[in-house]
PDB file of C-alpha atoms and ligand atoms in Angstrom:
ATOM      1  CA  MET U 712      -1.071 -33.037  -9.872  1.00 55.00           C
ATOM      2  CA  TYR U 713      -1.419 -32.937  -5.945  1.00 56.00           C
ATOM      3  CA  ILE U 714      -3.566 -36.093  -4.787  1.00 51.00           C
ATOM      4  CA  SER U 715      -5.133 -37.482  -1.396  1.00 45.00           C
ATOM      5  CA  HIS U 716      -5.849 -34.234   0.201  1.00 54.00           C
ATOM      6  CA  GLY U 717      -9.799 -34.465  -0.075  1.00 58.00           C
ATOM      7  CA  ASP U 718     -11.948 -31.826  -1.595  1.00 76.00           C
ATOM      8  CA  SER U 719     -13.900 -30.798   1.568  1.00 87.00           C
ATOM      9  CA  CYS U 720     -10.717 -30.116   3.399  1.00 94.00           C
ATOM     10  CA  PRO U 721      -9.937 -26.533   4.251  1.00 96.00           C
ATOM     11  CA  ILE U 722      -7.796 -24.067   2.361  1.00 97.00           C
ATOM     12  CA  GLY U 723      -5.381 -21.785   4.752  1.00 98.00           C
ATOM     13  CA  VAL U 724      -4.960 -18.433   4.240  1.00 98.00           C
ATOM     14  CA  PHE U 725      -2.432 -16.272   6.139  1.00 98.00           C
ATOM     15  CA  ASP U 726      -0.921 -12.744   6.496  1.00 98.00           C
ATOM     16  CA  SER U 727       1.326 -10.814   8.877  1.00 97.00           C
ATOM     17  CA  GLY U 728      -2.103  -9.891  10.533  1.00 97.00           C
ATOM     18  CA  ILE U 729      -5.320  -8.765   9.854  1.00 97.00           C
ATOM     19  CA  GLY U 730      -4.742  -7.463   6.092  1.00 97.00           C
ATOM     20  CA  GLY U 731      -5.045 -10.944   4.549  1.00 98.00           C
ATOM     21  CA  LEU U 732      -9.217 -10.337   5.210  1.00 98.00           C
ATOM     22  CA  SER U 733      -9.267  -8.551   2.377  1.00 97.00           C
ATOM     23  CA  VAL U 734      -8.207 -11.408   0.446  1.00 98.00           C
ATOM     24  CA  LEU U 735      -9.928 -13.968   2.482  1.00 98.00           C
ATOM     25  CA  LYS U 736     -13.414 -12.069   1.779  1.00 97.00           C
ATOM     26  CA  GLU U 737     -12.731 -12.143  -2.097  1.00 97.00           C
ATOM     27  CA  ILE U 738     -11.975 -15.906  -2.048  1.00 97.00           C
ATOM     28  CA  HIS U 739     -14.978 -16.602   0.356  1.00 96.00           C
ATOM     29  CA  GLN U 740     -17.194 -14.733  -1.920  1.00 95.00           C
ATOM     30  CA  LEU U 741     -15.932 -16.444  -5.336  1.00 96.00           C
ATOM     31  CA  LEU U 742     -15.603 -19.823  -3.369  1.00 95.00           C
ATOM     32  CA  PRO U 743     -18.696 -20.085  -0.882  1.00 93.00           C
ATOM     33  CA  HIS U 744     -18.459 -23.696  -0.003  1.00 92.00           C
ATOM     34  CA  GLU U 745     -14.985 -24.022   0.466  1.00 95.00           C
ATOM     35  CA  ASN U 746     -13.937 -24.334   4.184  1.00 96.00           C
ATOM     36  CA  LEU U 747     -11.574 -21.761   5.155  1.00 97.00           C
ATOM     37  CA  ILE U 748      -8.734 -21.471   7.922  1.00 98.00           C
ATOM     38  CA  TYR U 749      -7.616 -17.858   8.331  1.00 98.00           C
ATOM     39  CA  VAL U 750      -4.197 -17.093  10.255  1.00 98.00           C
ATOM     40  CA  GLY U 751      -3.484 -13.582  11.257  1.00 98.00           C
ATOM     41  CA  ASP U 752       0.144 -13.362  12.778  1.00 97.00           C
ATOM     42  CA  SER U 753      -0.388  -9.991  14.535  1.00 96.00           C
ATOM     43  CA  ALA U 754       1.518 -10.474  17.343  1.00 96.00           C
ATOM     44  CA  HIS U 755       4.330 -10.074  14.773  1.00 96.00           C
ATOM     45  CA  ALA U 756       3.412  -7.803  12.444  1.00 95.00           C
ATOM     46  CA  PRO U 757       4.307  -5.951  10.465  1.00 95.00           C
ATOM     47  CA  TYR U 758       6.479  -8.201   8.358  1.00 94.00           C
ATOM     48  CA  GLY U 759       7.875  -5.187   6.168  1.00 86.00           C
ATOM     49  CA  ASP U 760      10.205  -4.326   8.945  1.00 83.00           C
ATOM     50  CA  ARG U 761      11.579  -7.555  10.047  1.00 91.00           C
ATOM     51  CA  SER U 762      14.511  -9.448   8.260  1.00 92.00           C
ATOM     52  CA  ALA U 763      13.858 -11.645   5.005  1.00 92.00           C
ATOM     53  CA  LYS U 764      14.941 -14.422   7.108  1.00 96.00           C
ATOM     54  CA  TYR U 765      12.297 -13.978  10.025  1.00 96.00           C
ATOM     55  CA  VAL U 766       9.664 -13.529   7.170  1.00 96.00           C
ATOM     56  CA  ARG U 767      10.405 -16.855   5.857  1.00 96.00           C
ATOM     57  CA  GLU U 768      10.780 -18.723   9.127  1.00 97.00           C
ATOM     58  CA  ARG U 769       7.290 -17.249  10.059  1.00 98.00           C
ATOM     59  CA  SER U 770       5.904 -18.329   6.883  1.00 98.00           C
ATOM     60  CA  GLN U 771       7.121 -21.735   6.938  1.00 98.00           C
ATOM     61  CA  ALA U 772       5.482 -22.090  10.674  1.00 98.00           C
ATOM     62  CA  ILE U 773       2.605 -21.022   9.940  1.00 98.00           C
ATOM     63  CA  SER U 774       2.081 -22.905   6.500  1.00 98.00           C
ATOM     64  CA  ASP U 775       3.459 -26.227   8.746  1.00 97.00           C
ATOM     65  CA  PHE U 776       0.608 -25.456  11.206  1.00 98.00           C
ATOM     66  CA  LEU U 777      -2.153 -24.976   8.639  1.00 98.00           C
ATOM     67  CA  LEU U 778      -0.755 -28.409   6.675  1.00 97.00           C
ATOM     68  CA  ASP U 779      -1.492 -30.048  10.291  1.00 96.00           C
ATOM     69  CA  GLN U 780      -4.981 -28.756  10.300  1.00 97.00           C
ATOM     70  CA  GLY U 781      -5.091 -30.688   6.805  1.00 96.00           C
ATOM     71  CA  VAL U 782      -5.260 -28.022   4.133  1.00 97.00           C
ATOM     72  CA  LYS U 783      -5.560 -28.823   0.736  1.00 96.00           C
ATOM     73  CA  ALA U 784      -4.057 -25.379  -0.611  1.00 97.00           C
ATOM     74  CA  ILE U 785      -2.419 -22.590   0.908  1.00 98.00           C
ATOM     75  CA  VAL U 786      -2.743 -18.698  -0.019  1.00 98.00           C
ATOM     76  CA  VAL U 787       0.304 -16.827   0.993  1.00 98.00           C
ATOM     77  CA  ALA U 788      -2.300 -13.183   1.760  1.00 98.00           C
ATOM     78  CA  CYS U 789       0.538 -11.306   2.158  1.00 97.00           C
ATOM     79  CA  ASN U 790       3.104  -9.356  -0.485  1.00 95.00           C
ATOM     80  CA  THR U 791       5.752  -9.522   1.855  1.00 93.00           C
ATOM     81  CA  ALA U 792       5.510 -12.820   2.749  1.00 96.00           C
ATOM     82  CA  THR U 793       5.129 -13.903  -0.836  1.00 96.00           C
ATOM     83  CA  ALA U 794       8.215 -12.392  -1.986  1.00 93.00           C
ATOM     84  CA  GLU U 795      10.535 -13.842   0.807  1.00 93.00           C
ATOM     85  CA  ALA U 796       8.902 -17.340   1.246  1.00 96.00           C
ATOM     86  CA  ALA U 797       6.940 -18.251  -1.653  1.00 96.00           C
ATOM     87  CA  THR U 798       9.673 -20.183  -3.411  1.00 95.00           C
ATOM     88  CA  GLN U 799      10.630 -22.123  -0.068  1.00 97.00           C
ATOM     89  CA  LEU U 800       6.960 -22.754   0.901  1.00 98.00           C
ATOM     90  CA  ARG U 801       6.479 -24.285  -2.674  1.00 97.00           C
ATOM     91  CA  GLU U 802       9.787 -26.442  -2.042  1.00 97.00           C
ATOM     92  CA  THR U 803       8.408 -27.884   1.087  1.00 96.00           C
ATOM     93  CA  MET U 804       4.903 -28.254   0.919  1.00 96.00           C
ATOM     94  CA  ASP U 805       2.815 -30.981  -0.721  1.00 94.00           C
ATOM     95  CA  VAL U 806       0.072 -28.738  -1.276  1.00 96.00           C
ATOM     96  CA  PRO U 807      -0.359 -26.011  -3.971  1.00 97.00           C
ATOM     97  CA  VAL U 808       0.735 -22.562  -2.415  1.00 98.00           C
ATOM     98  CA  ILE U 809      -0.652 -19.707  -4.243  1.00 98.00           C
ATOM     99  CA  GLY U 810       1.406 -16.443  -3.469  1.00 96.00           C
ATOM    100  CA  LEU U 811       0.378 -12.589  -4.489  1.00 92.00           C
ATOM    101  CA  GLU U 812       2.188 -10.291  -6.189  1.00 86.00           C
ATOM    102  CA  PRO U 813       1.877  -6.469  -6.861  1.00 93.00           C
ATOM    103  CA  ALA U 814      -0.679  -6.005  -9.867  1.00 96.00           C
ATOM    104  CA  VAL U 815       2.110  -4.138 -12.025  1.00 97.00           C
ATOM    105  CA  LYS U 816       0.912  -6.031 -15.095  1.00 96.00           C
ATOM    106  CA  PRO U 817      -2.754  -4.830 -15.096  1.00 96.00           C
ATOM    107  CA  ALA U 818      -1.403  -1.414 -13.906  1.00 98.00           C
ATOM    108  CA  ALA U 819       0.592  -0.957 -16.962  1.00 97.00           C
ATOM    109  CA  GLN U 820      -2.131  -2.114 -19.055  1.00 97.00           C
ATOM    110  CA  LEU U 821      -4.642   0.364 -17.471  1.00 97.00           C
ATOM    111  CA  SER U 822      -2.163   3.560 -17.168  1.00 98.00           C
ATOM    112  CA  LYS U 823      -2.508   6.056 -19.804  1.00 97.00           C
ATOM    113  CA  ASN U 824       0.519   8.269 -19.534  1.00 98.00           C
ATOM    114  CA  GLY U 825       2.847   5.438 -18.309  1.00 98.00           C
ATOM    115  CA  ILE U 826       3.296   6.405 -14.881  1.00 98.00           C
ATOM    116  CA  ILE U 827       2.239   4.108 -12.079  1.00 98.00           C
ATOM    117  CA  GLY U 828       2.543   4.209  -8.445  1.00 98.00           C
ATOM    118  CA  VAL U 829       3.332   1.506  -6.258  1.00 98.00           C
ATOM    119  CA  LEU U 830       2.303   1.709  -2.272  1.00 98.00           C
ATOM    120  CA  ALA U 831       3.966  -1.302  -0.278  1.00 96.00           C
ATOM    121  CA  THR U 832       6.179  -2.361   2.654  1.00 93.00           C
ATOM    122  CA  GLN U 833       9.641  -1.416   2.636  1.00 92.00           C
ATOM    123  CA  ARG U 834      10.484  -5.231   2.101  1.00 90.00           C
ATOM    124  CA  THR U 835       8.106  -5.735  -0.845  1.00 93.00           C
ATOM    125  CA  ILE U 836       9.792  -2.456  -2.603  1.00 94.00           C
ATOM    126  CA  ASP U 837      13.312  -3.720  -2.240  1.00 92.00           C
ATOM    127  CA  SER U 838      12.064  -7.226  -2.979  1.00 92.00           C
ATOM    128  CA  GLU U 839      13.468  -9.218  -6.314  1.00 92.00           C
ATOM    129  CA  ARG U 840       9.990 -10.110  -7.227  1.00 92.00           C
ATOM    130  CA  LEU U 841       8.984  -6.170  -7.543  1.00 95.00           C
ATOM    131  CA  LEU U 842      12.006  -5.697  -9.458  1.00 96.00           C
ATOM    132  CA  GLY U 843      11.140  -8.489 -11.895  1.00 96.00           C
ATOM    133  CA  LEU U 844       7.676  -7.608 -12.396  1.00 96.00           C
ATOM    134  CA  THR U 845       8.435  -4.215 -13.388  1.00 97.00           C
ATOM    135  CA  GLU U 846      11.300  -5.293 -15.623  1.00 97.00           C
ATOM    136  CA  ARG U 847       8.870  -8.160 -17.367  1.00 97.00           C
ATOM    137  CA  TYR U 848       5.411  -6.130 -17.715  1.00 97.00           C
ATOM    138  CA  ALA U 849       6.529  -2.316 -17.344  1.00 97.00           C
ATOM    139  CA  LYS U 850       9.911  -1.609 -18.683  1.00 96.00           C
ATOM    140  CA  ASP U 851       8.767   0.959 -20.600  1.00 96.00           C
ATOM    141  CA  LYS U 852       6.789   2.711 -17.891  1.00 98.00           C
ATOM    142  CA  LYS U 853       7.920   5.030 -15.063  1.00 98.00           C
ATOM    143  CA  VAL U 854       7.080   2.907 -11.623  1.00 98.00           C
ATOM    144  CA  LEU U 855       7.280   5.035  -8.805  1.00 98.00           C
ATOM    145  CA  ALA U 856       7.868   2.699  -5.832  1.00 97.00           C
ATOM    146  CA  GLN U 857       6.742   4.253  -2.501  1.00 98.00           C
ATOM    147  CA  ALA U 858       7.240   2.298   0.984  1.00 96.00           C
ATOM    148  CA  CYS U 859       4.934   3.017   3.700  1.00 97.00           C
ATOM    149  CA  PRO U 860       5.853   2.850   6.862  1.00 96.00           C
ATOM    150  CA  GLY U 861       3.276   3.052   9.805  1.00 96.00           C
ATOM    151  CA  LEU U 862       0.353   1.904   7.512  1.00 97.00           C
ATOM    152  CA  VAL U 863       0.269  -1.583   8.286  1.00 96.00           C
ATOM    153  CA  GLU U 864       0.063  -0.647  11.989  1.00 95.00           C
ATOM    154  CA  GLN U 865      -2.875   1.860  11.408  1.00 96.00           C
ATOM    155  CA  VAL U 866      -4.804  -0.878  10.129  1.00 96.00           C
ATOM    156  CA  GLU U 867      -3.896  -3.353  12.364  1.00 95.00           C
ATOM    157  CA  ALA U 868      -5.324  -0.974  14.935  1.00 94.00           C
ATOM    158  CA  CYS U 869      -8.351  -0.607  12.691  1.00 95.00           C
ATOM    159  CA  GLU U 870      -7.610   3.112  12.224  1.00 96.00           C
ATOM    160  CA  LEU U 871      -8.886   3.499   8.962  1.00 97.00           C
ATOM    161  CA  ASN U 872      -9.840   7.436   8.830  1.00 93.00           C
ATOM    162  CA  ASN U 873      -8.120   9.057  11.505  1.00 96.00           C
ATOM    163  CA  PRO U 874      -5.859  12.054  11.267  1.00 98.00           C
ATOM    164  CA  GLU U 875      -2.812  10.038  11.513  1.00 98.00           C
ATOM    165  CA  THR U 876      -3.994   7.501   8.920  1.00 98.00           C
ATOM    166  CA  ASN U 877      -4.621  10.691   6.615  1.00 98.00           C
ATOM    167  CA  LYS U 878      -1.745  12.120   7.488  1.00 98.00           C
ATOM    168  CA  LEU U 879       0.568   9.254   6.493  1.00 98.00           C
ATOM    169  CA  LEU U 880      -1.532   8.685   3.466  1.00 98.00           C
ATOM    170  CA  LYS U 881      -1.011  12.083   1.899  1.00 98.00           C
ATOM    171  CA  LYS U 882       2.616  11.907   2.847  1.00 98.00           C
ATOM    172  CA  TYR U 883       2.923   8.605   0.435  1.00 98.00           C
ATOM    173  CA  ILE U 884       0.538   9.435  -2.011  1.00 98.00           C
ATOM    174  CA  GLU U 885       0.974  13.305  -2.879  1.00 98.00           C
ATOM    175  CA  PRO U 886       4.282  12.978  -4.560  1.00 98.00           C
ATOM    176  CA  LEU U 887       3.357  10.094  -6.433  1.00 98.00           C
ATOM    177  CA  LEU U 888       0.173  12.062  -7.965  1.00 98.00           C
ATOM    178  CA  GLU U 889       2.544  15.376  -8.306  1.00 98.00           C
ATOM    179  CA  GLN U 890       5.014  13.062 -10.545  1.00 98.00           C
ATOM    180  CA  GLY U 891       1.994  12.148 -12.486  1.00 98.00           C
ATOM    181  CA  ALA U 892       1.036   8.782 -11.546  1.00 98.00           C
ATOM    182  CA  ASP U 893      -2.305   7.559 -13.195  1.00 98.00           C
ATOM    183  CA  ALA U 894      -2.449   4.061 -11.795  1.00 98.00           C
ATOM    184  CA  LEU U 895      -2.024   3.398  -8.302  1.00 98.00           C
ATOM    185  CA  ILE U 896      -1.082  -0.361  -6.966  1.00 98.00           C
ATOM    186  CA  LEU U 897      -1.959  -1.258  -3.667  1.00 98.00           C
ATOM    187  CA  GLY U 898       0.856  -3.528  -3.055  1.00 97.00           C
ATOM    188  CA  CYS U 899      -0.140  -5.028   0.471  1.00 97.00           C
ATOM    189  CA  THR U 900      -3.219  -6.628   1.628  1.00 97.00           C
ATOM    190  CA  HIS U 901      -3.762  -4.322   4.371  1.00 97.00           C
ATOM    191  CA  TYR U 902      -4.007  -1.132   2.018  1.00 98.00           C
ATOM    192  CA  PRO U 903      -7.664  -2.196   0.486  1.00 98.00           C
ATOM    193  CA  PHE U 904      -9.236  -1.611   3.980  1.00 98.00           C
ATOM    194  CA  LEU U 905      -7.847   2.439   3.364  1.00 98.00           C
ATOM    195  CA  LEU U 906      -9.451   2.594  -0.172  1.00 97.00           C
ATOM    196  CA  PRO U 907     -12.090   5.144   1.074  1.00 97.00           C
ATOM    197  CA  ALA U 908      -9.379   7.234   2.408  1.00 98.00           C
ATOM    198  CA  ILE U 909      -6.924   6.827  -0.612  1.00 98.00           C
ATOM    199  CA  ARG U 910      -9.810   7.570  -2.973  1.00 98.00           C
ATOM    200  CA  LYS U 911     -10.341  10.779  -1.122  1.00 97.00           C
ATOM    201  CA  ILE U 912      -6.984  11.904  -1.709  1.00 98.00           C
ATOM    202  CA  VAL U 913      -6.337  10.494  -5.465  1.00 98.00           C
ATOM    203  CA  GLY U 914      -9.820  11.656  -6.756  1.00 96.00           C
ATOM    204  CA  SER U 915     -11.820   9.441  -9.310  1.00 95.00           C
ATOM    205  CA  ASP U 916      -9.435   9.609 -12.055  1.00 93.00           C
ATOM    206  CA  ILE U 917      -6.972   7.387 -10.986  1.00 97.00           C
ATOM    207  CA  GLU U 918      -7.043   3.569 -11.309  1.00 96.00           C
ATOM    208  CA  ILE U 919      -6.420   1.938  -8.381  1.00 98.00           C
ATOM    209  CA  LEU U 920      -5.375  -1.915  -8.671  1.00 97.00           C
ATOM    210  CA  GLU U 921      -5.583  -4.657  -5.695  1.00 94.00           C
ATOM    211  CA  THR U 922      -5.042  -8.133  -6.018  1.00 93.00           C
ATOM    212  CA  GLY U 923      -7.693  -9.863  -3.808  1.00 96.00           C
ATOM    213  CA  LYS U 924      -9.983 -11.007  -6.307  1.00 95.00           C
ATOM    214  CA  PRO U 925      -7.062 -11.936  -9.108  1.00 95.00           C
ATOM    215  CA  VAL U 926      -5.851 -14.427  -6.210  1.00 97.00           C
ATOM    216  CA  ALA U 927      -9.091 -15.683  -5.690  1.00 97.00           C
ATOM    217  CA  GLU U 928      -9.566 -16.680  -9.286  1.00 97.00           C
ATOM    218  CA  GLN U 929      -6.090 -17.950  -9.431  1.00 97.00           C
ATOM    219  CA  LEU U 930      -6.753 -20.231  -6.139  1.00 97.00           C
ATOM    220  CA  LYS U 931      -9.930 -21.310  -7.987  1.00 96.00           C
ATOM    221  CA  ARG U 932      -8.165 -22.536 -11.511  1.00 96.00           C
ATOM    222  CA  ILE U 933      -5.841 -24.423  -9.384  1.00 96.00           C
ATOM    223  CA  LEU U 934      -8.191 -26.202  -7.198  1.00 95.00           C
ATOM    224  CA  ILE U 935      -9.812 -27.482 -10.544  1.00 92.00           C
ATOM    225  CA  GLN U 936      -6.880 -28.096 -12.120  1.00 93.00           C
ATOM    226  CA  ASN U 937      -5.562 -30.529  -9.301  1.00 92.00           C
ATOM    227  CA  ASP U 938      -9.216 -31.683  -8.843  1.00 89.00           C
ATOM    228  CA  LEU U 939      -9.198 -30.205  -5.520  1.00 91.00           C
ATOM    229  CA  GLU U 940     -12.263 -27.835  -5.633  1.00 88.00           C
ATOM    230  CA  VAL U 941     -15.564 -28.869  -3.298  1.00 85.00           C
ATOM    231  CA  GLY U 942     -17.936 -30.823  -5.025  1.00 65.00           C
ATOM    232  CA  ILE U 943     -15.803 -31.381  -8.479  1.00 45.00           C
ATOM    233  CA  LYS U 944     -14.936 -34.763  -9.410  1.00 47.00           C
ATOM    234  CA  SER U 945     -12.632 -35.644 -12.292  1.00 47.00           C
ATOM    235  CA  GLY U 946     -14.420 -35.222 -15.530  1.00 46.00           C
ATOM    236  CA  ASP U 947     -17.376 -33.464 -13.936  1.00 44.00           C
ATOM    237  CA  ASN U 948     -17.716 -29.916 -14.933  1.00 44.00           C
ATOM    238  CA  LYS U 949     -20.846 -28.921 -12.645  1.00 44.00           C
ATOM    239  CA  THR U 950     -20.147 -26.155 -10.533  1.00 45.00           C
ATOM    240  CA  SER U 951     -19.872 -26.739  -6.530  1.00 45.00           C
ATOM    241  CA  GLU U 952     -23.356 -24.494  -6.293  1.00 44.00           C
ATOM    242  CA  ASP U 953     -25.485 -27.259  -8.883  1.00 39.00           C
ATOM    243  CA  LYS U 954     -23.904 -30.118  -6.522  1.00 42.00           C
ATOM    244  CA  THR U 955     -25.004 -28.529  -3.189  1.00 37.00           C
ATOM    245  CA  GLY U 956     -28.086 -26.674  -4.391  1.00 37.00           C
ATOM    246  CA  GLY U 957     -26.538 -23.576  -2.336  1.00 39.00           C
ATOM    247  CA  ASN U 958     -27.330 -25.369   1.183  1.00 38.00           C
ATOM    248  CA  LYS U 959     -24.075 -26.528   2.144  1.00 56.00           C
ATOM    249  CA  LYS U 960     -22.466 -24.567   4.725  1.00 70.00           C
ATOM    250  CA  SER U 961     -18.755 -23.965   4.632  1.00 89.00           C
ATOM    251  CA  THR U 962     -16.521 -23.228   7.734  1.00 94.00           C
ATOM    252  CA  LEU U 963     -14.460 -20.266   8.655  1.00 96.00           C
ATOM    253  CA  THR U 964     -12.048 -20.637  11.066  1.00 97.00           C
ATOM    254  CA  PHE U 965      -9.943 -17.675  12.259  1.00 98.00           C
ATOM    255  CA  TYR U 966      -6.532 -17.590  14.382  1.00 98.00           C
ATOM    256  CA  ASN U 967      -4.272 -14.675  15.468  1.00 98.00           C
ATOM    257  CA  SER U 968      -0.922 -15.378  17.286  1.00 97.00           C
ATOM    258  CA  SER U 969      -1.928 -12.129  19.082  1.00 97.00           C
ATOM    259  CA  ASN U 970      -3.999 -12.318  22.137  1.00 95.00           C
ATOM    260  CA  ASP U 971      -4.712  -8.534  22.159  1.00 95.00           C
ATOM    261  CA  LYS U 972      -8.217  -7.711  22.126  1.00 94.00           C
ATOM    262  CA  GLN U 973      -7.458  -4.764  19.859  1.00 93.00           C
ATOM    263  CA  HIS U 974      -6.464  -7.241  17.223  1.00 94.00           C
ATOM    264  CA  HIS U 975      -9.478  -9.246  17.817  1.00 95.00           C
ATOM    265  CA  ASN U 976     -11.670  -6.602  17.804  1.00 95.00           C
ATOM    266  CA  ALA U 977     -10.268  -5.221  14.475  1.00 95.00           C
ATOM    267  CA  MET U 978     -10.481  -8.528  12.740  1.00 96.00           C
ATOM    268  CA  LYS U 979     -13.785  -8.859  13.639  1.00 95.00           C
ATOM    269  CA  LYS U 980     -14.879  -5.201  12.599  1.00 95.00           C
ATOM    270  CA  LEU U 981     -13.077  -5.954   9.615  1.00 96.00           C
ATOM    271  CA  TRP U 982     -14.557  -8.964   8.714  1.00 95.00           C
ATOM    272  CA  HIS U 983     -18.180  -7.568   9.125  1.00 92.00           C
ATOM    273  CA  LYS U 984     -19.948 -10.352  10.728  1.00 89.00           C
ATOM    274  CA  PRO U 985     -19.835 -12.168  14.246  1.00 91.00           C
ATOM    275  CA  ILE U 986     -16.732 -14.559  14.104  1.00 95.00           C
ATOM    276  CA  GLU U 987     -14.776 -16.295  16.837  1.00 95.00           C
ATOM    277  CA  ILE U 988     -11.063 -15.728  17.071  1.00 96.00           C
ATOM    278  CA  ASN U 989      -8.884 -18.749  18.087  1.00 97.00           C
ATOM    279  CA  LEU U 990      -5.664 -18.068  19.700  1.00 97.00           C
ATOM    280  CA  LEU U 991      -2.568 -19.475  17.515  1.00 97.00           C
ATOM    281  CA  PRO U 992      -0.555 -21.950  19.332  1.00 96.00           C
ATOM    282  CA  LYS U 993       2.992 -20.934  19.773  1.00 93.00           C
ATOM    283  CA  LEU U 994       5.117 -22.099  16.787  1.00 92.00           C
ATOM    284  CA  ASP U 995       8.610 -22.827  16.854  1.00 72.00           C
TER     285      ASP U 995
HETATM  286  N1  DGL J2167      -0.321  -7.490   4.431  1.00 53.57           N
HETATM  287  C1  DGL J2167       1.131  -7.646   4.476  1.00 53.57           C
HETATM  288  C2  DGL J2167       1.696  -7.587   2.831  1.00 53.57           C
HETATM  289  O1  DGL J2167       0.768  -7.418   1.897  1.00 53.57           O
HETATM  290  C3  DGL J2167       1.907  -6.542   5.178  1.00 53.57           C
HETATM  291  C4  DGL J2167       3.330  -6.800   5.741  1.00 53.57           C
HETATM  292  C5  DGL J2167       3.807  -6.456   6.765  1.00 53.57           C
HETATM  293  O2  DGL J2167       3.131  -7.038   7.936  1.00 53.57           O
HETATM  294  O3  DGL J2167       4.780  -5.532   6.816  1.00 53.57           O
HETATM  295  O4  DGL J2167       2.660  -6.962   2.475  1.00 53.57           O
END
């Protein structure tokens, strides 16, 4: 049980860049009264090409920054950072840390022929976490893991449907289709932004799985369990909407470590609403 973080305190959400906005969107939708702080580390993306030590250090520094902002929970909206740093963050943070992982379990349940494709960064593909998930939930399935270098960069540049992006997507996805995959896991939070382009390649019969919604639901469960949800007090099972009448406005605060206009514009474009982006202070 975590105590004394105050239920109107914000929730911190971070990613190597702007991909975590796909998770933030689901959190904001499910928990509209929660105050949220988002950190995109675009100046240091992609994490997938960095060493495990580097990813752990950046994840720790960003989480420390979020803790300084008074967050009551941290969501690691990045598969790569979860794989490398979630264990360490859970040891060092005195607020709940919610990670995310490729949707191997639901994919194993949904696949009809037992052939599952996973698109993720090289670091996630090589991670013990993915290996563990595969052994646990898909031992009797054929799991085809495909690293996708270059895709994170395309999303960071907000190139969601240009010839280069489509060429990369075809290169990574077609071999999985040729091997019979009937379920496709998007194991990186940047990839849901490529969904229309991916759907065009795979057609309508393939199940595509992402993790934004399940993570938002998991966050909600954890907030309730720890008595941290906005408007929820111990022994009170009314929803936050009952209590606020839907009038209370939540705050959304955005940071990016990059000062590059392109990253800021991409963030604004993907969020679909006018937002202000603050430059993340230098973290050591
Ligand atoms: N969004 C990150 C993930 O979910 C991308 C990692 C990267 O920057 O390579 O893995």
